[in-house]
CSV table of C-alpha atoms and ligand atoms in Angstrom, one decimal:
chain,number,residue,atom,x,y,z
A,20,UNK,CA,-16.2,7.6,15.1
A,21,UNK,CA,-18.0,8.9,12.3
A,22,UNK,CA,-21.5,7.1,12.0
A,23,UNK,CA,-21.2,4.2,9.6
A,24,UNK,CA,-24.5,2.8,9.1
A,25,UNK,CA,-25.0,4.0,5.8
A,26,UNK,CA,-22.1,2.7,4.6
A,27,UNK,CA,-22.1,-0.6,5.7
A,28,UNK,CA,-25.6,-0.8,3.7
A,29,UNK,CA,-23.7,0.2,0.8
A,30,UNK,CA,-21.7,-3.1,1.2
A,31,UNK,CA,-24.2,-5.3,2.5
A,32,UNK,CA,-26.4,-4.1,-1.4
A,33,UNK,CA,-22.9,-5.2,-2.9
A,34,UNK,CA,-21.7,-1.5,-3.7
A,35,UNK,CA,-17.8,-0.5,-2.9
A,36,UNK,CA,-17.4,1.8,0.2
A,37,UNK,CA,-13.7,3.5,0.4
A,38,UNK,CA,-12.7,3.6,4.2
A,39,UNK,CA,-9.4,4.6,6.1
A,40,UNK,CA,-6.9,1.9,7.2
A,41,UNK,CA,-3.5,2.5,8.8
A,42,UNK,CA,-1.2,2.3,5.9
A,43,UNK,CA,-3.7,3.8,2.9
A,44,UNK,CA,-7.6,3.9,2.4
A,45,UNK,CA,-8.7,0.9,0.9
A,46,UNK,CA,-11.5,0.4,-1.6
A,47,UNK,CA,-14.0,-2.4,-0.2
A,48,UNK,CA,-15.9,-4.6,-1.1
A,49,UNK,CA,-18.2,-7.7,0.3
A,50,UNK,CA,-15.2,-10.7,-0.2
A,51,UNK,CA,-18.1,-13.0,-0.2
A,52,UNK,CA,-19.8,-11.1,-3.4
A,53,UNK,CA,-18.5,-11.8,-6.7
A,54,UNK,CA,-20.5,-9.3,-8.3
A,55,UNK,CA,-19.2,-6.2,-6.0
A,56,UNK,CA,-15.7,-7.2,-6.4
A,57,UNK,CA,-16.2,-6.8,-10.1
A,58,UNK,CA,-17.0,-3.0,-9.5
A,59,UNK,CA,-13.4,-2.5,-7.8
A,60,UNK,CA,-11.5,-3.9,-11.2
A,61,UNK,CA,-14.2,-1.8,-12.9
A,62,UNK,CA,-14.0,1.6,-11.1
A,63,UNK,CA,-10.1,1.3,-10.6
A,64,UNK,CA,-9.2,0.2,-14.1
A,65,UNK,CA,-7.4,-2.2,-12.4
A,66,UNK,CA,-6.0,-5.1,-14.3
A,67,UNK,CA,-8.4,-8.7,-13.7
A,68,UNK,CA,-4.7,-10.6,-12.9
A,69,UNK,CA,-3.6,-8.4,-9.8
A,70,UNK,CA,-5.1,-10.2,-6.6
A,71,UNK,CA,-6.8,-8.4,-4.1
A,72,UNK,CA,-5.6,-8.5,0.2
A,73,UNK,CA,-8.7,-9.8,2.0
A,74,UNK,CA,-9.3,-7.6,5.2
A,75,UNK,CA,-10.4,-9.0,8.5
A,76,UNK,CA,-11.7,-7.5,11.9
A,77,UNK,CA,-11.0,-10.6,14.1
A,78,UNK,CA,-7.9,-13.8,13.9
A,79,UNK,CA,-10.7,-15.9,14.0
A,80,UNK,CA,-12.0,-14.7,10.3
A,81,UNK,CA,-8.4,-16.2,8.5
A,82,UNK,CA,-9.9,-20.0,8.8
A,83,UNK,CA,-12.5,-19.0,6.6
A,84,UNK,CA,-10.5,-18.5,3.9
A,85,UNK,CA,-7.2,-20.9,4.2
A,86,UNK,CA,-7.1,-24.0,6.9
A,87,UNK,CA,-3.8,-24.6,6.0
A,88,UNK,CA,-2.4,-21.6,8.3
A,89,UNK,CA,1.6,-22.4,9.4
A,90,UNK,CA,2.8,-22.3,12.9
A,91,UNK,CA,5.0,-19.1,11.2
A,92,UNK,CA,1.5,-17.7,10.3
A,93,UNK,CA,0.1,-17.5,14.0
A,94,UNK,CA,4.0,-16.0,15.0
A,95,UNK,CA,3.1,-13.3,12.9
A,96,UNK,CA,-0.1,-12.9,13.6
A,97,UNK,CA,0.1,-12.3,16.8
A,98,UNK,CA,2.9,-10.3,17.3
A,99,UNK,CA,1.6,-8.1,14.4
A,100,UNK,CA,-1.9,-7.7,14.0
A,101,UNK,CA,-3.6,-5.8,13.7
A,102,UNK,CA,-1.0,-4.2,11.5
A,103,UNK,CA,0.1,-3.3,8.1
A,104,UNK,CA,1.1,-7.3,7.3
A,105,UNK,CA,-0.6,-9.0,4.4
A,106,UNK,CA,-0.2,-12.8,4.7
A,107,UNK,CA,0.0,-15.0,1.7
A,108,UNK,CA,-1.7,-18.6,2.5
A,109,UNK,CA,-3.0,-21.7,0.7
A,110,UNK,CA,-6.9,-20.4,0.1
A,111,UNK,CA,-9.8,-22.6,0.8
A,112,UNK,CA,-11.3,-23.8,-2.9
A,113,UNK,CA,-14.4,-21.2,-1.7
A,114,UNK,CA,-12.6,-18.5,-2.1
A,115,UNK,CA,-13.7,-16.7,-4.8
A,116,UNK,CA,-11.4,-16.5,-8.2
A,117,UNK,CA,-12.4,-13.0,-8.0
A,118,UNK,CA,-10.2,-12.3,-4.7
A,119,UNK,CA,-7.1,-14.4,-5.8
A,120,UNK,CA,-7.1,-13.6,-9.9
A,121,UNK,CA,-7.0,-17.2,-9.9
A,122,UNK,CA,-4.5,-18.4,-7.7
A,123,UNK,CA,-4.3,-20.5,-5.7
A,124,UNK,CA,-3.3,-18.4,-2.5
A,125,UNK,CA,-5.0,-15.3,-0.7
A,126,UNK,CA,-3.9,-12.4,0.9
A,127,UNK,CA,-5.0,-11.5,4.2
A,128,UNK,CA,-4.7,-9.0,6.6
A,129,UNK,CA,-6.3,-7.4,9.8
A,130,UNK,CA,-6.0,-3.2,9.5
A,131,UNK,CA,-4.5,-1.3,12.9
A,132,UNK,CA,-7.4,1.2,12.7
A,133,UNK,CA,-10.5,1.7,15.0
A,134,UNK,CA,-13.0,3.1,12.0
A,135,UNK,CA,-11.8,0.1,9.8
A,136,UNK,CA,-12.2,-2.8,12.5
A,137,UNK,CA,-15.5,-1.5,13.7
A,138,UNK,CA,-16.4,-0.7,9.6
A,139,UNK,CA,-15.3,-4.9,9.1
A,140,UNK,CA,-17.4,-6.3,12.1
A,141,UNK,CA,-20.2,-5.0,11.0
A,142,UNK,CA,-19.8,-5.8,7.1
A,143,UNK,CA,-17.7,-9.1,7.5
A,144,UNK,CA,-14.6,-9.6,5.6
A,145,UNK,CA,-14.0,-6.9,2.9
A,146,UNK,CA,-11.4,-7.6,-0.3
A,147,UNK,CA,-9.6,-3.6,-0.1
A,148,UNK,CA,-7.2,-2.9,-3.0
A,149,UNK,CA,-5.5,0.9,-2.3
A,150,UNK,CA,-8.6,3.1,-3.7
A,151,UNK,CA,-7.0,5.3,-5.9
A,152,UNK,CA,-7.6,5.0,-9.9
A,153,UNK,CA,-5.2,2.4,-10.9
A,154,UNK,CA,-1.3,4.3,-11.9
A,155,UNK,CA,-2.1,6.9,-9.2
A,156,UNK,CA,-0.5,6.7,-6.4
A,157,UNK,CA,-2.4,5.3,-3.3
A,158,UNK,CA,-4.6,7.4,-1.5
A,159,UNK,CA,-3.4,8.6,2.5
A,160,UNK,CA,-6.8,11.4,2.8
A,161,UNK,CA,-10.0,10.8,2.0
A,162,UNK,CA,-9.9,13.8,-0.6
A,163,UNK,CA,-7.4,11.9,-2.7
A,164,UNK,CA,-10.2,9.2,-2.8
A,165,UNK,CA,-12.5,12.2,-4.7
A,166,UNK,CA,-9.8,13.4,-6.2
A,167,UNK,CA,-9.9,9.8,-8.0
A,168,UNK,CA,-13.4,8.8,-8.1
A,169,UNK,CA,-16.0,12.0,-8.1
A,170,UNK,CA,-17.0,14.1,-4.9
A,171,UNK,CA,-19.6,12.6,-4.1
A,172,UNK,CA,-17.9,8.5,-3.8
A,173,UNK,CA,-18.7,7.0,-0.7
A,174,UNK,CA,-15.8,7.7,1.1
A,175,UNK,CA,-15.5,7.1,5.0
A,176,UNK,CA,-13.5,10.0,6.5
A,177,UNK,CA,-10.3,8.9,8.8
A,178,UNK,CA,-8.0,11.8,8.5
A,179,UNK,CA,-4.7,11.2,7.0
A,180,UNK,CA,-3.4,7.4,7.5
A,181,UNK,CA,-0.5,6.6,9.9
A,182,UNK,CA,2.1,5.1,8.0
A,183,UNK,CA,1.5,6.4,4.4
A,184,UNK,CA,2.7,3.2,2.9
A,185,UNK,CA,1.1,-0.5,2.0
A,186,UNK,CA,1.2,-2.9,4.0
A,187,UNK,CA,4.2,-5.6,3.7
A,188,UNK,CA,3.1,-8.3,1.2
A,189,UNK,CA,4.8,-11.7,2.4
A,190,UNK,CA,5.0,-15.3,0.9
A,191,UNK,CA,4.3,-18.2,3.5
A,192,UNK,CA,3.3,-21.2,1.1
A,193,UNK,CA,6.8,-21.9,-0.4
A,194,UNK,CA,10.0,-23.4,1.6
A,195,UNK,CA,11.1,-19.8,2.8
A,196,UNK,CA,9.1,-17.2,3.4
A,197,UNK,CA,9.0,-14.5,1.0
A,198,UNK,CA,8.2,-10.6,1.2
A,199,UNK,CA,6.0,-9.9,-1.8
A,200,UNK,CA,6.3,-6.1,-1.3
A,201,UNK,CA,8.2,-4.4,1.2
A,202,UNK,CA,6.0,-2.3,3.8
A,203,UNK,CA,6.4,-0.3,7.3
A,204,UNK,CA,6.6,-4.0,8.9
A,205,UNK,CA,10.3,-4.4,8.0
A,206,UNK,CA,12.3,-7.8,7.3
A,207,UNK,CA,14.2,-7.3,10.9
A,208,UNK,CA,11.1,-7.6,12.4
A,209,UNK,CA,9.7,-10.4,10.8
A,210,UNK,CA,12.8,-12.3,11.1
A,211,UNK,CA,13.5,-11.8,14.7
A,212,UNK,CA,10.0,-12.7,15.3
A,213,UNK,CA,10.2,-16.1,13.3
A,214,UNK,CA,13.9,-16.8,14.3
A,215,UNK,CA,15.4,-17.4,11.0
A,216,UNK,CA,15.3,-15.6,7.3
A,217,UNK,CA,13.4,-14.4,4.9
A,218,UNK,CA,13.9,-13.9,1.6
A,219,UNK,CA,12.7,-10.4,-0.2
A,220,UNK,CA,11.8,-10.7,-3.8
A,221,UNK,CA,10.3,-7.6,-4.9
A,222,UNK,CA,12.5,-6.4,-8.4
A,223,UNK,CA,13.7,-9.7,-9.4
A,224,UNK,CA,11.9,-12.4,-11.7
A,225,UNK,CA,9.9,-9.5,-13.1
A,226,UNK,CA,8.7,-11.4,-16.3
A,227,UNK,CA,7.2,-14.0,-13.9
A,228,UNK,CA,6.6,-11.8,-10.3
A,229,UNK,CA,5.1,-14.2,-7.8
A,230,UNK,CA,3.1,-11.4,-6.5
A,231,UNK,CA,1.4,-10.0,-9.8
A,232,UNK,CA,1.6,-6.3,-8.2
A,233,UNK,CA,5.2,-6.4,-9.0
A,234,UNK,CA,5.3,-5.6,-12.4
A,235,UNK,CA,2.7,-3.1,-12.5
A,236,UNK,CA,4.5,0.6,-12.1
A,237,UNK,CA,1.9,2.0,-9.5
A,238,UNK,CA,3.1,5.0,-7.6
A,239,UNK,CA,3.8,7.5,-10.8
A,240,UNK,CA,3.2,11.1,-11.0
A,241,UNK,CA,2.7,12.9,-14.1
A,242,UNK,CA,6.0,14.6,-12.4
A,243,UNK,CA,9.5,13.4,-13.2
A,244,UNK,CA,10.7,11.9,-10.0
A,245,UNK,CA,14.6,11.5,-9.4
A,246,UNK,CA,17.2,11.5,-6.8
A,247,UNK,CA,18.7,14.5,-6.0
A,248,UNK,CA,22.6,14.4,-7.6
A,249,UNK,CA,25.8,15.1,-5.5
A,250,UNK,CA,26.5,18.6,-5.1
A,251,UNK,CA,22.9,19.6,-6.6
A,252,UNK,CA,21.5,23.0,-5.0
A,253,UNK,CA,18.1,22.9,-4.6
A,254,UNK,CA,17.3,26.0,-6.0
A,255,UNK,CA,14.6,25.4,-9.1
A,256,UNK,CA,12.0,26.6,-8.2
A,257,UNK,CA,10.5,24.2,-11.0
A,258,UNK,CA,11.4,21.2,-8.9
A,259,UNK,CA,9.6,19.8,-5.4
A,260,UNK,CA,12.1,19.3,-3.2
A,261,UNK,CA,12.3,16.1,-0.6
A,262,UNK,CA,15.1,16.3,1.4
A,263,UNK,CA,16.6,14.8,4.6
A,264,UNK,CA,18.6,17.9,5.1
A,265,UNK,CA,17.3,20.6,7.3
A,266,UNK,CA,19.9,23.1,6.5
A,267,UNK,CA,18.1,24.8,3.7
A,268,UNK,CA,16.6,27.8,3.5
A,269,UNK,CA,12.8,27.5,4.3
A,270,UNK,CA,10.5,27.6,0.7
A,271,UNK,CA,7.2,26.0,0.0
A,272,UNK,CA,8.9,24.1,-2.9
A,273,UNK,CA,11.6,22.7,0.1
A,274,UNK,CA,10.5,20.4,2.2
A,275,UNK,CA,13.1,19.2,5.0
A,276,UNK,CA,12.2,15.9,6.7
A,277,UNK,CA,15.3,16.1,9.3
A,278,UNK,CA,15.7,12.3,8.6
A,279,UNK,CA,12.6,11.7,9.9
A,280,UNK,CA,11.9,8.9,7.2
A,281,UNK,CA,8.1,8.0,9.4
A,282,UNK,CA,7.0,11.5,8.4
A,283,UNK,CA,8.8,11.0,4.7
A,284,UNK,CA,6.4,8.0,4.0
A,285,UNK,CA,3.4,9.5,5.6
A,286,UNK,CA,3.6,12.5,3.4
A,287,UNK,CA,5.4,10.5,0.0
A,288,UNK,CA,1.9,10.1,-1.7
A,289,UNK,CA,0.5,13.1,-1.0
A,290,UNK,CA,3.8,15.4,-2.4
A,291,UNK,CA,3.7,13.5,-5.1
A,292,UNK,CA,-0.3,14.8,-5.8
A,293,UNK,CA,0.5,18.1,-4.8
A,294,UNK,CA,3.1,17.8,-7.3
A,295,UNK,CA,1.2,17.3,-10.0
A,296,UNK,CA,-1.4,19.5,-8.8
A,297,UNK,CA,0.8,22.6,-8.5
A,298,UNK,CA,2.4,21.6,-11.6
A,299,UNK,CA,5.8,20.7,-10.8
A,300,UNK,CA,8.0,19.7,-13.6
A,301,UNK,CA,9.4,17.3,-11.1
A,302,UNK,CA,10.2,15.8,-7.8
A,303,UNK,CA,13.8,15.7,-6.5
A,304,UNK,CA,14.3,13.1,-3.7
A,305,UNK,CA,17.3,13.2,-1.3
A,306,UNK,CA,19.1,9.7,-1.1
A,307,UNK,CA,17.8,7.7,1.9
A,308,UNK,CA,19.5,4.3,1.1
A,309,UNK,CA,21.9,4.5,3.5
A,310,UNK,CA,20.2,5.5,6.1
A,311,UNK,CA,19.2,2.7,9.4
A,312,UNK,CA,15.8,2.4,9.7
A,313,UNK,CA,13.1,0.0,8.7
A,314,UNK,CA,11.4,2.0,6.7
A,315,UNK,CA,13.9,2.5,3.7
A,316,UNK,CA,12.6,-0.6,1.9
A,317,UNK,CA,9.7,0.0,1.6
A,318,UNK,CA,10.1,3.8,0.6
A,319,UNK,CA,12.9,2.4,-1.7
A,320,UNK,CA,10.6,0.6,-3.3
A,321,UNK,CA,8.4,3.4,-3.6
A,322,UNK,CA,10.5,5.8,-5.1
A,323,UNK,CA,11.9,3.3,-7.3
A,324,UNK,CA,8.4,2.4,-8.8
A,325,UNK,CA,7.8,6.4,-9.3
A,326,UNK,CA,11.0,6.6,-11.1
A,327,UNK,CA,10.2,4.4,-13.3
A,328,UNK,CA,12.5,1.0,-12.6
A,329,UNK,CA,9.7,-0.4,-14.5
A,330,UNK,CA,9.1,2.0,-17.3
A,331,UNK,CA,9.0,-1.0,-19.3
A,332,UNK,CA,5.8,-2.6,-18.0
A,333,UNK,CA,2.4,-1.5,-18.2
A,334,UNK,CA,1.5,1.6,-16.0
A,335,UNK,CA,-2.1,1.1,-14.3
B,401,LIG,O1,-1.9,-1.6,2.9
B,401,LIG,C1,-2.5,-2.2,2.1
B,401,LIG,O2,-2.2,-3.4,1.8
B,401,LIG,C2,-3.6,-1.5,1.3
B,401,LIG,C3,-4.7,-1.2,2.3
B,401,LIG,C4,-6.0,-0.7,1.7
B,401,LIG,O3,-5.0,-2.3,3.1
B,401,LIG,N1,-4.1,-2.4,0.2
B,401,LIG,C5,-3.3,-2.6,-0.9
B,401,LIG,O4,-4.0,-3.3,-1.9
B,401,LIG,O5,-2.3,-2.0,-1.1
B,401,LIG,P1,-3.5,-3.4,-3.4
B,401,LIG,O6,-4.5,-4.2,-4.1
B,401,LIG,O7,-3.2,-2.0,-3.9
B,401,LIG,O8,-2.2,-4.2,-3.3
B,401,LIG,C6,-2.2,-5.6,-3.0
B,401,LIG,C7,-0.9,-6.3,-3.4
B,401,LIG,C8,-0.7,-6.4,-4.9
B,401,LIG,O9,0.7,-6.2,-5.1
B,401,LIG,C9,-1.1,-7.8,-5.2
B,401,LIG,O10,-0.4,-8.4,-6.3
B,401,LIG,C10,-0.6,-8.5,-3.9
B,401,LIG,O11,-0.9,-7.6,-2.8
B,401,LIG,N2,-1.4,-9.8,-3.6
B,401,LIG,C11,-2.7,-9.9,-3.3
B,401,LIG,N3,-3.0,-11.2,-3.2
B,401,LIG,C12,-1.9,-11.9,-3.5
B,401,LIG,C13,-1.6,-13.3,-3.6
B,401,LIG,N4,-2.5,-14.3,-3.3
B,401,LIG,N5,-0.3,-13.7,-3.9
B,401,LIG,C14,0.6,-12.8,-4.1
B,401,LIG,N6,0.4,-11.4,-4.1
B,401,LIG,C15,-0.8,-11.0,-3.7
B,402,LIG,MG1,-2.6,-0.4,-4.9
């Protein structure tokens, strides 16, 4: 455990710390101070409509921010916390406009790692948005935080994060709950926890997305990424290859996942930097679709976004 007390006087003088979570690293700030949650839209570019997931260390911590928490909530909660599951609720009006854009719901959710927990306890709730510059795709070592932000950003060192991907976004004020944005915590799960279905929103209604994230195209390299065709031979050496297929010939531009889709996610982000750091003139992705495993929404998702599904909205 690296030694955090510097850090958590960053936050408590209303400065932004980055710090490791299980999915990405997360750029926090006091959710309590309305001034320091300023600097995250500021430092990230980030759009003033896009809400930002509250991030708690304890179950307890939800009640200060919603009271009206569904019996679906505290399924969830405990089967999956701490975890990589953002739940939407009805906030409490003290909730700061800051945190919600506005709305009149908030994010929250308790992160699976030991440096974040014991980083939260100390600070109290933190507001986290992924801490990469917004258009960029989130951040899964602390070097892509400096990459971002300068070397010398307060960043607190984790390694590289578990999963790779955001956390699942999902909906539980309206009739049926709703996944905002897919994540590692898959829609199987969910439902077999809560009994009945849920409904998964993310690329429809994209003029009005419920989850303001939606329509932003985050996730882009300056890279061209695409799926690789039928009968394509990877064999430009232009071209970062990520394929399911082992049978290849071993190349740094080849990398062979062996349908290990865990590892695929882990590493997504970071291939696509390396990408553009190497100067690849694009990234050629194997077709997982069809594959059975919980993780291809939310990678789907991904690679969709980095595509450019969305070319026609803004890219921050
Ligand atoms: O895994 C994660 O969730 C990471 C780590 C750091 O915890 N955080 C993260 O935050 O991905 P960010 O800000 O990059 O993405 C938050 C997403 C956005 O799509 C946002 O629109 C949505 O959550 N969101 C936040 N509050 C919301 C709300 N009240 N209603 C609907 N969507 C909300
Ligand atoms: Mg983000």
């Amino acid at each position: 455990m690296p030694d955090l007390t510097k850090y958590i006087d960053l936050i408590k003088n209303g400065d932004v710390v980055a710090f490791p979570t299980e999915t990405v690293y997360g750029l926090g700030a006091d959710a309590w101070n309305p001034a320091a949650i300023q600097k995250i839209f500021t430092i990230k570019n980030r759009p003033s409509d896009n809400p930002l997931i509250v991030h708690v260390s304890s179950k307890d911590q939800v009640r200060d921010f919603s009271e009206k928490i569904p019996d679906s909530a505290d399924l969830l909660i405990t089967e999956f916390w701490p975890g990589p599951l953002s739940l939407v609720l009805q906030k409490k009006s003290k909730v700061l406009d800051a945190v919600t854009a506005g709305l009149d719901t908030v994010a929250i959710r308790m992160p699976d790692h030991e440096i974040a927990l014991e980083f939260i306890s100390k600070t109290g709730p933190l507001v986290a948005p992924s801490a990469n510059r917004s258009g960029r795709p989130s951040p899964t070592r602390a070097e892509h935080v400096k990459a971002d932000f300068g070397d010398h950003f307060p960043v607190i060192d984790g390694k590289a994060t578990k999963v790779g991907l955001e956390s699942t976004v999902l909906d539980l004020t309206g009739d049926q709950p709703e996944i905002l944005r897919p994540g590692s915590i898959s829609r199987k799960e969910i439902e077999d926890v809560l009994g009945f279905s849920v409904h998964e929103s993310f690329f429809e209604h994209m003029d009005r997305p419920k989850s303001p994230g939606q329509k932003y195209s985050h996730y882009k390299p300056e890279a061209e990424v695409r799926w690789l065709k039928a009968k394509e031979v990877p064999d430009n050496q232009e071209y970062l290859y990520l394929l399911l297929d082992s049978s290849y010939p071993v190349s740094p531009n080849i990398i062979a996942y062996d349908n290990d889709l865990d590892q695929m996610a882990r590493e997504l982000y970071d291939r696509f930097r390396q990408a553009d750091i190497e100067g690849y003139h694009s990234v050629i992705i194997e077709d997982f679709s069809e594959m059975n495993h919980p993780l291809v929404s939310a990678l789907l998702n991904r690679v969709r976004k980095a595509i450019g599904y969305s070319s026609n909205t803004p890219n921050v």
